[in-house]
Amino acid sequence: SQQGEEDPQALSIQEGENATMNCSYKTSINNLQWYRQNSGRGLVHLILIRSNEREKHSGRLRVTLDTSKKSSSLLITASRAADTASYFCATDAAGNYGQNFVFGPGTRLSVLP
Amino acid sequence: SQTIHQWPATLVQPVGSPLSLECTVEGTSNPNLYWYRQAAGRGLQLLFYSVGIGQISSEVPQNLSASRPQDRQFILSSKKLLLSDSGFYLCACYRGSYGYTFGSGTRLTVV
């Protein structure tokens, strides 16, 4: 089955630096989503990018999608301590709309003040 | 906007005891609903999803079951808990282009 795999597993940066996380998947998708999870909490939807899109922006977030490489990246610019969290990508299979998204194991981001 | 209510927030149960976790949704009708389990420091494992009342799809054979007695109610149950059922359980509702809305989760510890 397809699966999103985030890379790196853990990332530690200084406040103000940019953080880049990557996600790879195995089969064709309709869209790819990124989520954030603060420790012990539910996940919060950050951004969705469709398979026919290559880049999307939302505030300090920039997501790219390369369907030829089956990969996506999440860039957080000018990071803040409050960005400390785990970040997950989720993918759905092409033709399977909203019925089964697969989440990767996540990247744990630590932003040091 | 949609809101997921999930309770309790934490639960400690002995092995062999029953389980019932409830999830309710506000702000939408006929939602696709999901139960996920997350092991410590890991990703999410889809347990069940439902596209309507009485319609349950199981993704992983296990000691758990799910029911959807009402449009906006999704229940996760077990007749006899195992130690391996410990984890963080999340209910979610799918919002199409806006992705999932997740509840705040239930941390279950089976002792």
JSON list of C-alpha atoms in Angstrom, two decimals:
[
{"chain": "A", "resi": 1, "resn": "SER", "atom": "CA", "xyz": [0.00, 0.00, 0.00]},
{"chain": "A", "resi": 2, "resn": "GLN", "atom": "CA", "xyz": [1.13, 3.54, -0.50]},
{"chain": "A", "resi": 3, "resn": "GLN", "atom": "CA", "xyz": [2.59, 5.46, 2.37]},
{"chain": "A", "resi": 4, "resn": "GLY", "atom": "CA", "xyz": [3.96, 8.89, 3.07]},
{"chain": "A", "resi": 5, "resn": "GLU", "atom": "CA", "xyz": [7.38, 8.79, 4.66]},
{"chain": "A", "resi": 6, "resn": "GLU", "atom": "CA", "xyz": [8.72, 11.98, 6.19]},
{"chain": "A", "resi": 7, "resn": "ASP", "atom": "CA", "xyz": [12.37, 12.83, 6.28]},
{"chain": "A", "resi": 8, "resn": "PRO", "atom": "CA", "xyz": [14.19, 13.62, 8.51]},
{"chain": "A", "resi": 9, "resn": "GLN", "atom": "CA", "xyz": [12.68, 11.87, 11.53]},
{"chain": "A", "resi": 10, "resn": "ALA", "atom": "CA", "xyz": [13.85, 14.69, 13.76]},
{"chain": "A", "resi": 11, "resn": "LEU", "atom": "CA", "xyz": [15.10, 18.20, 13.08]},
{"chain": "A", "resi": 12, "resn": "SER", "atom": "CA", "xyz": [16.50, 20.74, 15.48]},
{"chain": "A", "resi": 13, "resn": "ILE", "atom": "CA", "xyz": [17.09, 24.35, 14.40]},
{"chain": "A", "resi": 14, "resn": "GLN", "atom": "CA", "xyz": [17.55, 27.79, 15.90]},
{"chain": "A", "resi": 15, "resn": "GLU", "atom": "CA", "xyz": [14.74, 30.30, 15.96]},
{"chain": "A", "resi": 16, "resn": "GLY", "atom": "CA", "xyz": [14.75, 32.38, 12.80]},
{"chain": "A", "resi": 17, "resn": "GLU", "atom": "CA", "xyz": [16.16, 29.63, 10.61]},
{"chain": "A", "resi": 18, "resn": "ASN", "atom": "CA", "xyz": [14.19, 27.86, 7.93]},
{"chain": "A", "resi": 19, "resn": "ALA", "atom": "CA", "xyz": [13.02, 24.27, 8.40]},
{"chain": "A", "resi": 20, "resn": "THR", "atom": "CA", "xyz": [12.56, 21.88, 5.52]},
{"chain": "A", "resi": 21, "resn": "MET", "atom": "CA", "xyz": [10.81, 18.54, 5.82]},
{"chain": "A", "resi": 22, "resn": "ASN", "atom": "CA", "xyz": [10.32, 16.04, 3.04]},
{"chain": "A", "resi": 23, "resn": "CYS", "atom": "CA", "xyz": [7.70, 13.43, 2.29]},
{"chain": "A", "resi": 24, "resn": "SER", "atom": "CA", "xyz": [7.92, 10.56, -0.18]},
{"chain": "A", "resi": 25, "resn": "TYR", "atom": "CA", "xyz": [5.10, 8.28, -1.28]},
{"chain": "A", "resi": 26, "resn": "LYS", "atom": "CA", "xyz": [4.73, 5.25, -3.47]},
{"chain": "A", "resi": 27, "resn": "THR", "atom": "CA", "xyz": [1.67, 5.44, -5.73]},
{"chain": "A", "resi": 28, "resn": "SER", "atom": "CA", "xyz": [-0.29, 8.05, -7.65]},
{"chain": "A", "resi": 29, "resn": "ILE", "atom": "CA", "xyz": [-2.27, 10.45, -5.48]},
{"chain": "A", "resi": 30, "resn": "ASN", "atom": "CA", "xyz": [-5.15, 12.88, -5.70]},
{"chain": "A", "resi": 31, "resn": "ASN", "atom": "CA", "xyz": [-3.66, 15.24, -3.18]},
{"chain": "A", "resi": 32, "resn": "LEU", "atom": "CA", "xyz": [-1.13, 15.48, -0.38]},
{"chain": "A", "resi": 33, "resn": "GLN", "atom": "CA", "xyz": [-1.70, 17.18, 2.93]},
{"chain": "A", "resi": 34, "resn": "TRP", "atom": "CA", "xyz": [0.55, 18.38, 5.71]},
{"chain": "A", "resi": 35, "resn": "TYR", "atom": "CA", "xyz": [-0.48, 18.40, 9.36]},
{"chain": "A", "resi": 36, "resn": "ARG", "atom": "CA", "xyz": [1.04, 19.61, 12.59]},
{"chain": "A", "resi": 37, "resn": "GLN", "atom": "CA", "xyz": [0.68, 17.95, 15.96]},
{"chain": "A", "resi": 38, "resn": "ASN", "atom": "CA", "xyz": [1.65, 19.52, 19.23]},
{"chain": "A", "resi": 39, "resn": "SER", "atom": "CA", "xyz": [2.61, 17.02, 21.91]},
{"chain": "A", "resi": 40, "resn": "GLY", "atom": "CA", "xyz": [-0.39, 15.09, 23.20]},
{"chain": "A", "resi": 41, "resn": "ARG", "atom": "CA", "xyz": [-2.86, 16.90, 20.98]},
{"chain": "A", "resi": 42, "resn": "GLY", "atom": "CA", "xyz": [-4.83, 16.22, 17.85]},
{"chain": "A", "resi": 43, "resn": "LEU", "atom": "CA", "xyz": [-3.49, 17.02, 14.40]},
{"chain": "A", "resi": 44, "resn": "VAL", "atom": "CA", "xyz": [-4.10, 20.36, 12.77]},
{"chain": "A", "resi": 45, "resn": "HIS", "atom": "CA", "xyz": [-4.44, 20.66, 9.01]},
{"chain": "A", "resi": 46, "resn": "LEU", "atom": "CA", "xyz": [-1.84, 23.02, 7.53]},
{"chain": "A", "resi": 47, "resn": "ILE", "atom": "CA", "xyz": [-2.12, 22.84, 3.78]},
{"chain": "A", "resi": 48, "resn": "LEU", "atom": "CA", "xyz": [-3.38, 20.64, 0.95]},
{"chain": "A", "resi": 49, "resn": "ILE", "atom": "CA", "xyz": [-1.73, 20.44, -2.45]},
{"chain": "A", "resi": 50, "resn": "ARG", "atom": "CA", "xyz": [-3.43, 18.72, -5.35]},
{"chain": "A", "resi": 51, "resn": "SER", "atom": "CA", "xyz": [-1.68, 16.40, -7.75]},
{"chain": "A", "resi": 52, "resn": "ASN", "atom": "CA", "xyz": [-1.87, 19.00, -10.55]},
{"chain": "A", "resi": 53, "resn": "GLU", "atom": "CA", "xyz": [-0.26, 21.69, -8.40]},
{"chain": "A", "resi": 54, "resn": "ARG", "atom": "CA", "xyz": [3.45, 22.20, -7.92]},
{"chain": "A", "resi": 55, "resn": "GLU", "atom": "CA", "xyz": [3.66, 24.77, -5.16]},
{"chain": "A", "resi": 56, "resn": "LYS", "atom": "CA", "xyz": [1.42, 26.39, -2.56]},
{"chain": "A", "resi": 57, "resn": "HIS", "atom": "CA", "xyz": [1.99, 29.02, 0.05]},
{"chain": "A", "resi": 58, "resn": "SER", "atom": "CA", "xyz": [0.26, 29.77, 3.31]},
{"chain": "A", "resi": 59, "resn": "GLY", "atom": "CA", "xyz": [1.83, 32.43, 5.48]},
{"chain": "A", "resi": 60, "resn": "ARG", "atom": "CA", "xyz": [5.31, 31.18, 6.42]},
{"chain": "A", "resi": 61, "resn": "LEU", "atom": "CA", "xyz": [4.60, 27.77, 4.91]},
{"chain": "A", "resi": 62, "resn": "ARG", "atom": "CA", "xyz": [5.63, 26.71, 1.44]},
{"chain": "A", "resi": 63, "resn": "VAL", "atom": "CA", "xyz": [4.76, 23.29, 0.07]},
{"chain": "A", "resi": 64, "resn": "THR", "atom": "CA", "xyz": [6.05, 21.80, -3.14]},
{"chain": "A", "resi": 65, "resn": "LEU", "atom": "CA", "xyz": [4.96, 18.66, -4.91]},
{"chain": "A", "resi": 66, "resn": "ASP", "atom": "CA", "xyz": [6.94, 16.70, -7.48]},
{"chain": "A", "resi": 67, "resn": "THR", "atom": "CA", "xyz": [4.71, 13.92, -8.78]},
{"chain": "A", "resi": 68, "resn": "SER", "atom": "CA", "xyz": [7.47, 12.57, -11.03]},
{"chain": "A", "resi": 69, "resn": "LYS", "atom": "CA", "xyz": [9.58, 11.91, -7.94]},
{"chain": "A", "resi": 70, "resn": "LYS", "atom": "CA", "xyz": [6.59, 11.16, -5.75]},
{"chain": "A", "resi": 71, "resn": "SER", "atom": "CA", "xyz": [7.79, 13.61, -3.17]},
{"chain": "A", "resi": 72, "resn": "SER", "atom": "CA", "xyz": [6.75, 16.76, -1.38]},
{"chain": "A", "resi": 73, "resn": "SER", "atom": "CA", "xyz": [8.51, 19.24, 0.84]},
{"chain": "A", "resi": 74, "resn": "LEU", "atom": "CA", "xyz": [7.27, 21.54, 3.59]},
{"chain": "A", "resi": 75, "resn": "LEU", "atom": "CA", "xyz": [9.30, 24.67, 4.21]},
{"chain": "A", "resi": 76, "resn": "ILE", "atom": "CA", "xyz": [8.72, 26.78, 7.31]},
{"chain": "A", "resi": 77, "resn": "THR", "atom": "CA", "xyz": [10.47, 30.10, 6.99]},
{"chain": "A", "resi": 78, "resn": "ALA", "atom": "CA", "xyz": [11.70, 32.26, 9.86]},
{"chain": "A", "resi": 79, "resn": "SER", "atom": "CA", "xyz": [10.88, 29.56, 12.38]},
{"chain": "A", "resi": 80, "resn": "ARG", "atom": "CA", "xyz": [9.62, 30.35, 15.85]},
{"chain": "A", "resi": 81, "resn": "ALA", "atom": "CA", "xyz": [9.73, 28.39, 19.10]},
{"chain": "A", "resi": 82, "resn": "ALA", "atom": "CA", "xyz": [5.97, 27.91, 18.71]},
{"chain": "A", "resi": 83, "resn": "ASP", "atom": "CA", "xyz": [6.62, 25.91, 15.53]},
{"chain": "A", "resi": 84, "resn": "THR", "atom": "CA", "xyz": [8.02, 23.11, 17.69]},
{"chain": "A", "resi": 85, "resn": "ALA", "atom": "CA", "xyz": [5.79, 20.13, 16.91]},
{"chain": "A", "resi": 86, "resn": "SER", "atom": "CA", "xyz": [5.60, 16.96, 14.84]},
{"chain": "A", "resi": 87, "resn": "TYR", "atom": "CA", "xyz": [4.73, 17.36, 11.18]},
{"chain": "A", "resi": 88, "resn": "PHE", "atom": "CA", "xyz": [3.00, 14.69, 9.14]},
{"chain": "A", "resi": 89, "resn": "CYS", "atom": "CA", "xyz": [2.20, 14.27, 5.49]},
{"chain": "A", "resi": 90, "resn": "ALA", "atom": "CA", "xyz": [-0.88, 12.37, 4.40]},
{"chain": "A", "resi": 91, "resn": "THR", "atom": "CA", "xyz": [-1.70, 11.00, 0.97]},
{"chain": "A", "resi": 92, "resn": "ASP", "atom": "CA", "xyz": [-4.76, 9.45, -0.61]},
{"chain": "A", "resi": 93, "resn": "ALA", "atom": "CA", "xyz": [-4.74, 7.05, -3.52]},
{"chain": "A", "resi": 94, "resn": "ALA", "atom": "CA", "xyz": [-5.81, 8.36, -6.91]},
{"chain": "A", "resi": 95, "resn": "GLY", "atom": "CA", "xyz": [-9.52, 7.53, -7.31]},
{"chain": "A", "resi": 96, "resn": "ASN", "atom": "CA", "xyz": [-10.04, 7.02, -3.60]},
{"chain": "A", "resi": 97, "resn": "TYR", "atom": "CA", "xyz": [-11.48, 10.34, -2.53]},
{"chain": "A", "resi": 98, "resn": "GLY", "atom": "CA", "xyz": [-11.42, 11.02, 1.17]},
{"chain": "A", "resi": 99, "resn": "GLN", "atom": "CA", "xyz": [-11.89, 7.45, 2.24]},
{"chain": "A", "resi": 100, "resn": "ASN", "atom": "CA", "xyz": [-8.43, 6.43, 3.25]},
{"chain": "A", "resi": 101, "resn": "PHE", "atom": "CA", "xyz": [-5.54, 8.78, 3.81]},
{"chain": "A", "resi": 102, "resn": "VAL", "atom": "CA", "xyz": [-2.22, 7.31, 4.83]},
{"chain": "A", "resi": 103, "resn": "PHE", "atom": "CA", "xyz": [-0.06, 9.24, 7.27]},
{"chain": "A", "resi": 104, "resn": "GLY", "atom": "CA", "xyz": [3.68, 9.00, 7.48]},
{"chain": "A", "resi": 105, "resn": "PRO", "atom": "CA", "xyz": [5.57, 8.58, 10.78]},
{"chain": "A", "resi": 106, "resn": "GLY", "atom": "CA", "xyz": [6.24, 12.31, 11.01]},
{"chain": "A", "resi": 107, "resn": "THR", "atom": "CA", "xyz": [9.14, 14.70, 11.51]},
{"chain": "A", "resi": 108, "resn": "ARG", "atom": "CA", "xyz": [9.72, 16.03, 15.01]},
{"chain": "A", "resi": 109, "resn": "LEU", "atom": "CA", "xyz": [10.79, 19.64, 14.73]},
{"chain": "A", "resi": 110, "resn": "SER", "atom": "CA", "xyz": [12.43, 21.43, 17.63]},
{"chain": "A", "resi": 111, "resn": "VAL", "atom": "CA", "xyz": [12.96, 25.17, 17.30]},
{"chain": "A", "resi": 112, "resn": "LEU", "atom": "CA", "xyz": [15.38, 26.42, 19.91]},
{"chain": "A", "resi": 113, "resn": "PRO", "atom": "CA", "xyz": [15.06, 29.99, 21.21]},
{"chain": "B", "resi": 1, "resn": "SER", "atom": "CA", "xyz": [-16.86, 25.22, 10.76]},
{"chain": "B", "resi": 2, "resn": "GLN", "atom": "CA", "xyz": [-16.70, 21.63, 11.91]},
{"chain": "B", "resi": 3, "resn": "THR", "atom": "CA", "xyz": [-15.85, 20.67, 15.47]},
{"chain": "B", "resi": 4, "resn": "ILE", "atom": "CA", "xyz": [-15.00, 17.21, 16.76]},
{"chain": "B", "resi": 5, "resn": "HIS", "atom": "CA", "xyz": [-15.81, 16.39, 20.36]},
{"chain": "B", "resi": 6, "resn": "GLN", "atom": "CA", "xyz": [-13.95, 13.42, 21.73]},
{"chain": "B", "resi": 7, "resn": "TRP", "atom": "CA", "xyz": [-13.92, 12.09, 25.28]},
{"chain": "B", "resi": 8, "resn": "PRO", "atom": "CA", "xyz": [-12.53, 11.22, 27.67]},
{"chain": "B", "resi": 9, "resn": "ALA", "atom": "CA", "xyz": [-9.12, 12.88, 27.30]},
{"chain": "B", "resi": 10, "resn": "THR", "atom": "CA", "xyz": [-7.34, 10.19, 29.30]},
{"chain": "B", "resi": 11, "resn": "LEU", "atom": "CA", "xyz": [-8.38, 6.73, 30.36]},
{"chain": "B", "resi": 12, "resn": "VAL", "atom": "CA", "xyz": [-6.68, 4.01, 32.39]},
{"chain": "B", "resi": 13, "resn": "GLN", "atom": "CA", "xyz": [-8.33, 0.63, 32.08]},
{"chain": "B", "resi": 14, "resn": "PRO", "atom": "CA", "xyz": [-7.38, -2.85, 33.31]},
{"chain": "B", "resi": 15, "resn": "VAL", "atom": "CA", "xyz": [-6.70, -5.67, 30.89]},
{"chain": "B", "resi": 16, "resn": "GLY", "atom": "CA", "xyz": [-9.90, -7.50, 30.04]},
{"chain": "B", "resi": 17, "resn": "SER", "atom": "CA", "xyz": [-12.19, -4.55, 30.72]},
{"chain": "B", "resi": 18, "resn": "PRO", "atom": "CA", "xyz": [-14.53, -3.11, 28.06]},
{"chain": "B", "resi": 19, "resn": "LEU", "atom": "CA", "xyz": [-13.97, 0.15, 26.23]},
{"chain": "B", "resi": 20, "resn": "SER", "atom": "CA", "xyz": [-16.22, 2.77, 24.73]},
{"chain": "B", "resi": 21, "resn": "LEU", "atom": "CA", "xyz": [-14.85, 5.97, 23.22]},
{"chain": "B", "resi": 22, "resn": "GLU", "atom": "CA", "xyz": [-17.29, 8.42, 21.76]},
{"chain": "B", "resi": 23, "resn": "CYS", "atom": "CA", "xyz": [-16.83, 11.02, 19.07]},
{"chain": "B", "resi": 24, "resn": "THR", "atom": "CA", "xyz": [-19.41, 13.54, 17.95]},
{"chain": "B", "resi": 25, "resn": "VAL", "atom": "CA", "xyz": [-19.24, 16.07, 15.16]},
{"chain": "B", "resi": 26, "resn": "GLU", "atom": "CA", "xyz": [-20.78, 19.53, 14.95]},
{"chain": "B", "resi": 27, "resn": "GLY", "atom": "CA", "xyz": [-21.15, 21.82, 11.99]},
{"chain": "B", "resi": 28, "resn": "THR", "atom": "CA", "xyz": [-21.71, 19.32, 9.21]},
{"chain": "B", "resi": 29, "resn": "SER", "atom": "CA", "xyz": [-24.00, 16.54, 8.08]},
{"chain": "B", "resi": 30, "resn": "ASN", "atom": "CA", "xyz": [-23.25, 13.15, 6.54]},
{"chain": "B", "resi": 31, "resn": "PRO", "atom": "CA", "xyz": [-19.52, 13.39, 7.26]},
{"chain": "B", "resi": 32, "resn": "ASN", "atom": "CA", "xyz": [-16.88, 10.75, 6.59]},
{"chain": "B", "resi": 33, "resn": "LEU", "atom": "CA", "xyz": [-15.61, 9.80, 10.04]},
{"chain": "B", "resi": 34, "resn": "TYR", "atom": "CA", "xyz": [-12.42, 8.05, 11.06]},
{"chain": "B", "resi": 35, "resn": "TRP", "atom": "CA", "xyz": [-10.76, 6.45, 14.07]},
{"chain": "B", "resi": 36, "resn": "TYR", "atom": "CA", "xyz": [-6.97, 6.52, 14.15]},
{"chain": "B", "resi": 37, "resn": "ARG", "atom": "CA", "xyz": [-4.53, 5.15, 16.71]},
{"chain": "B", "resi": 38, "resn": "GLN", "atom": "CA", "xyz": [-1.12, 6.65, 17.30]},
{"chain": "B", "resi": 39, "resn": "ALA", "atom": "CA", "xyz": [1.62, 4.83, 19.18]},
{"chain": "B", "resi": 40, "resn": "ALA", "atom": "CA", "xyz": [4.06, 7.01, 21.13]},
{"chain": "B", "resi": 41, "resn": "GLY", "atom": "CA", "xyz": [6.26, 9.02, 18.77]},
{"chain": "B", "resi": 42, "resn": "ARG", "atom": "CA", "xyz": [4.77, 7.36, 15.72]},
{"chain": "B", "resi": 43, "resn": "GLY", "atom": "CA", "xyz": [2.45, 8.10, 12.84]},
{"chain": "B", "resi": 44, "resn": "LEU", "atom": "CA", "xyz": [-1.26, 7.41, 12.65]},
{"chain": "B", "resi": 45, "resn": "GLN", "atom": "CA", "xyz": [-2.77, 4.01, 11.97]},
{"chain": "B", "resi": 46, "resn": "LEU", "atom": "CA", "xyz": [-6.24, 4.03, 10.45]},
{"chain": "B", "resi": 47, "resn": "LEU", "atom": "CA", "xyz": [-8.52, 1.71, 12.41]},
{"chain": "B", "resi": 48, "resn": "PHE", "atom": "CA", "xyz": [-12.01, 2.35, 11.04]},
{"chain": "B", "resi": 49, "resn": "TYR", "atom": "CA", "xyz": [-13.81, 4.73, 8.77]},
{"chain": "B", "resi": 50, "resn": "SER", "atom": "CA", "xyz": [-17.47, 5.34, 8.10]},
{"chain": "B", "resi": 51, "resn": "VAL", "atom": "CA", "xyz": [-19.20, 7.05, 5.19]},
{"chain": "B", "resi": 52, "resn": "GLY", "atom": "CA", "xyz": [-22.67, 6.90, 6.74]},
{"chain": "B", "resi": 53, "resn": "ILE", "atom": "CA", "xyz": [-24.92, 5.56, 9.49]},
{"chain": "B", "resi": 54, "resn": "GLY", "atom": "CA", "xyz": [-24.30, 1.87, 10.06]},
{"chain": "B", "resi": 55, "resn": "GLN", "atom": "CA", "xyz": [-21.49, 1.77, 7.49]},
{"chain": "B", "resi": 56, "resn": "ILE", "atom": "CA", "xyz": [-18.15, 0.75, 8.96]},
{"chain": "B", "resi": 57, "resn": "SER", "atom": "CA", "xyz": [-14.96, -0.21, 7.17]},
{"chain": "B", "resi": 58, "resn": "SER", "atom": "CA", "xyz": [-12.20, -1.86, 9.14]},
{"chain": "B", "resi": 59, "resn": "GLU", "atom": "CA", "xyz": [-8.64, -1.36, 8.05]},
{"chain": "B", "resi": 60, "resn": "VAL", "atom": "CA", "xyz": [-6.80, -3.52, 10.53]},
{"chain": "B", "resi": 61, "resn": "PRO", "atom": "CA", "xyz": [-7.93, -6.79, 12.14]},
{"chain": "B", "resi": 62, "resn": "GLN", "atom": "CA", "xyz": [-7.87, -6.24, 15.86]},
{"chain": "B", "resi": 63, "resn": "ASN", "atom": "CA", "xyz": [-9.56, -6.36, 19.19]},
{"chain": "B", "resi": 64, "resn": "LEU", "atom": "CA", "xyz": [-11.60, -3.24, 18.49]},
{"chain": "B", "resi": 65, "resn": "SER", "atom": "CA", "xyz": [-14.89, -2.49, 16.79]},
{"chain": "B", "resi": 66, "resn": "ALA", "atom": "CA", "xyz": [-16.66, 0.67, 15.69]},
{"chain": "B", "resi": 67, "resn": "SER", "atom": "CA", "xyz": [-20.25, 1.73, 15.30]},
{"chain": "B", "resi": 68, "resn": "ARG", "atom": "CA", "xyz": [-22.07, 4.71, 13.85]},
{"chain": "B", "resi": 69, "resn": "PRO", "atom": "CA", "xyz": [-25.51, 4.83, 15.39]},
{"chain": "B", "resi": 70, "resn": "GLN", "atom": "CA", "xyz": [-26.20, 8.41, 14.31]},
{"chain": "B", "resi": 71, "resn": "ASP", "atom": "CA", "xyz": [-24.99, 10.64, 11.49]},
{"chain": "B", "resi": 72, "resn": "ARG", "atom": "CA", "xyz": [-22.64, 12.62, 13.67]},
{"chain": "B", "resi": 73, "resn": "GLN", "atom": "CA", "xyz": [-21.69, 10.00, 16.24]},
{"chain": "B", "resi": 74, "resn": "PHE", "atom": "CA", "xyz": [-18.87, 7.49, 15.93]},
{"chain": "B", "resi": 75, "resn": "ILE", "atom": "CA", "xyz": [-18.04, 5.04, 18.69]},
{"chain": "B", "resi": 76, "resn": "LEU", "atom": "CA", "xyz": [-14.96, 2.90, 19.21]},
{"chain": "B", "resi": 77, "resn": "SER", "atom": "CA", "xyz": [-15.42, -0.16, 21.41]},
{"chain": "B", "resi": 78, "resn": "SER", "atom": "CA", "xyz": [-13.78, -3.25, 22.76]},
{"chain": "B", "resi": 79, "resn": "LYS", "atom": "CA", "xyz": [-15.24, -6.10, 24.76]},
{"chain": "B", "resi": 80, "resn": "LYS", "atom": "CA", "xyz": [-11.93, -7.01, 26.40]},
{"chain": "B", "resi": 81, "resn": "LEU", "atom": "CA", "xyz": [-8.94, -4.71, 26.30]},
{"chain": "B", "resi": 82, "resn": "LEU", "atom": "CA", "xyz": [-5.41, -5.97, 25.71]},
{"chain": "B", "resi": 83, "resn": "LEU", "atom": "CA", "xyz": [-2.16, -4.32, 26.77]},
{"chain": "B", "resi": 84, "resn": "SER", "atom": "CA", "xyz": [-1.44, -3.71, 23.09]},
{"chain": "B", "resi": 85, "resn": "ASP", "atom": "CA", "xyz": [-4.56, -1.54, 22.82]},
{"chain": "B", "resi": 86, "resn": "SER", "atom": "CA", "xyz": [-2.78, 1.24, 24.68]},
{"chain": "B", "resi": 87, "resn": "GLY", "atom": "CA", "xyz": [-2.24, 4.34, 22.59]},
{"chain": "B", "resi": 88, "resn": "PHE", "atom": "CA", "xyz": [-3.54, 7.71, 21.57]},
{"chain": "B", "resi": 89, "resn": "TYR", "atom": "CA", "xyz": [-6.90, 7.47, 19.79]},
{"chain": "B", "resi": 90, "resn": "LEU", "atom": "CA", "xyz": [-8.00, 10.19, 17.44]},
{"chain": "B", "resi": 91, "resn": "CYS", "atom": "CA", "xyz": [-11.34, 10.74, 15.80]},
{"chain": "B", "resi": 92, "resn": "ALA", "atom": "CA", "xyz": [-11.41, 12.73, 12.57]},
{"chain": "B", "resi": 93, "resn": "CYS", "atom": "CA", "xyz": [-13.85, 14.10, 10.04]},
{"chain": "B", "resi": 94, "resn": "TYR", "atom": "CA", "xyz": [-12.94, 14.64, 6.41]},
{"chain": "B", "resi": 95, "resn": "ARG", "atom": "CA", "xyz": [-13.58, 18.10, 4.98]},
{"chain": "B", "resi": 96, "resn": "GLY", "atom": "CA", "xyz": [-12.54, 17.63, 1.38]},
{"chain": "B", "resi": 97, "resn": "SER", "atom": "CA", "xyz": [-10.20, 20.44, 0.29]},
{"chain": "B", "resi": 98, "resn": "TYR", "atom": "CA", "xyz": [-9.68, 21.43, 3.90]},
{"chain": "B", "resi": 99, "resn": "GLY", "atom": "CA", "xyz": [-8.36, 18.04, 4.92]},
{"chain": "B", "resi": 100, "resn": "TYR", "atom": "CA", "xyz": [-9.24, 16.39, 8.19]},
{"chain": "B", "resi": 101, "resn": "THR", "atom": "CA", "xyz": [-10.52, 17.96, 11.34]},
{"chain": "B", "resi": 102, "resn": "PHE", "atom": "CA", "xyz": [-9.23, 15.98, 14.31]},
{"chain": "B", "resi": 103, "resn": "GLY", "atom": "CA", "xyz": [-10.53, 15.69, 17.81]},
{"chain": "B", "resi": 104, "resn": "SER", "atom": "CA", "xyz": [-8.23, 16.34, 20.73]},
{"chain": "B", "resi": 105, "resn": "GLY", "atom": "CA", "xyz": [-7.64, 12.63, 21.28]},
{"chain": "B", "resi": 106, "resn": "THR", "atom": "CA", "xyz": [-7.97, 10.07, 24.06]},
{"chain": "B", "resi": 107, "resn": "ARG", "atom": "CA", "xyz": [-4.87, 8.66, 25.68]},
{"chain": "B", "resi": 108, "resn": "LEU", "atom": "CA", "xyz": [-5.69, 5.09, 26.66]},
{"chain": "B", "resi": 109, "resn": "THR", "atom": "CA", "xyz": [-3.44, 3.16, 29.00]},
{"chain": "B", "resi": 110, "resn": "VAL", "atom": "CA", "xyz": [-4.26, -0.48, 29.55]},
{"chain": "B", "resi": 111, "resn": "VAL", "atom": "CA", "xyz": [-2.72, -1.82, 32.76]}
]
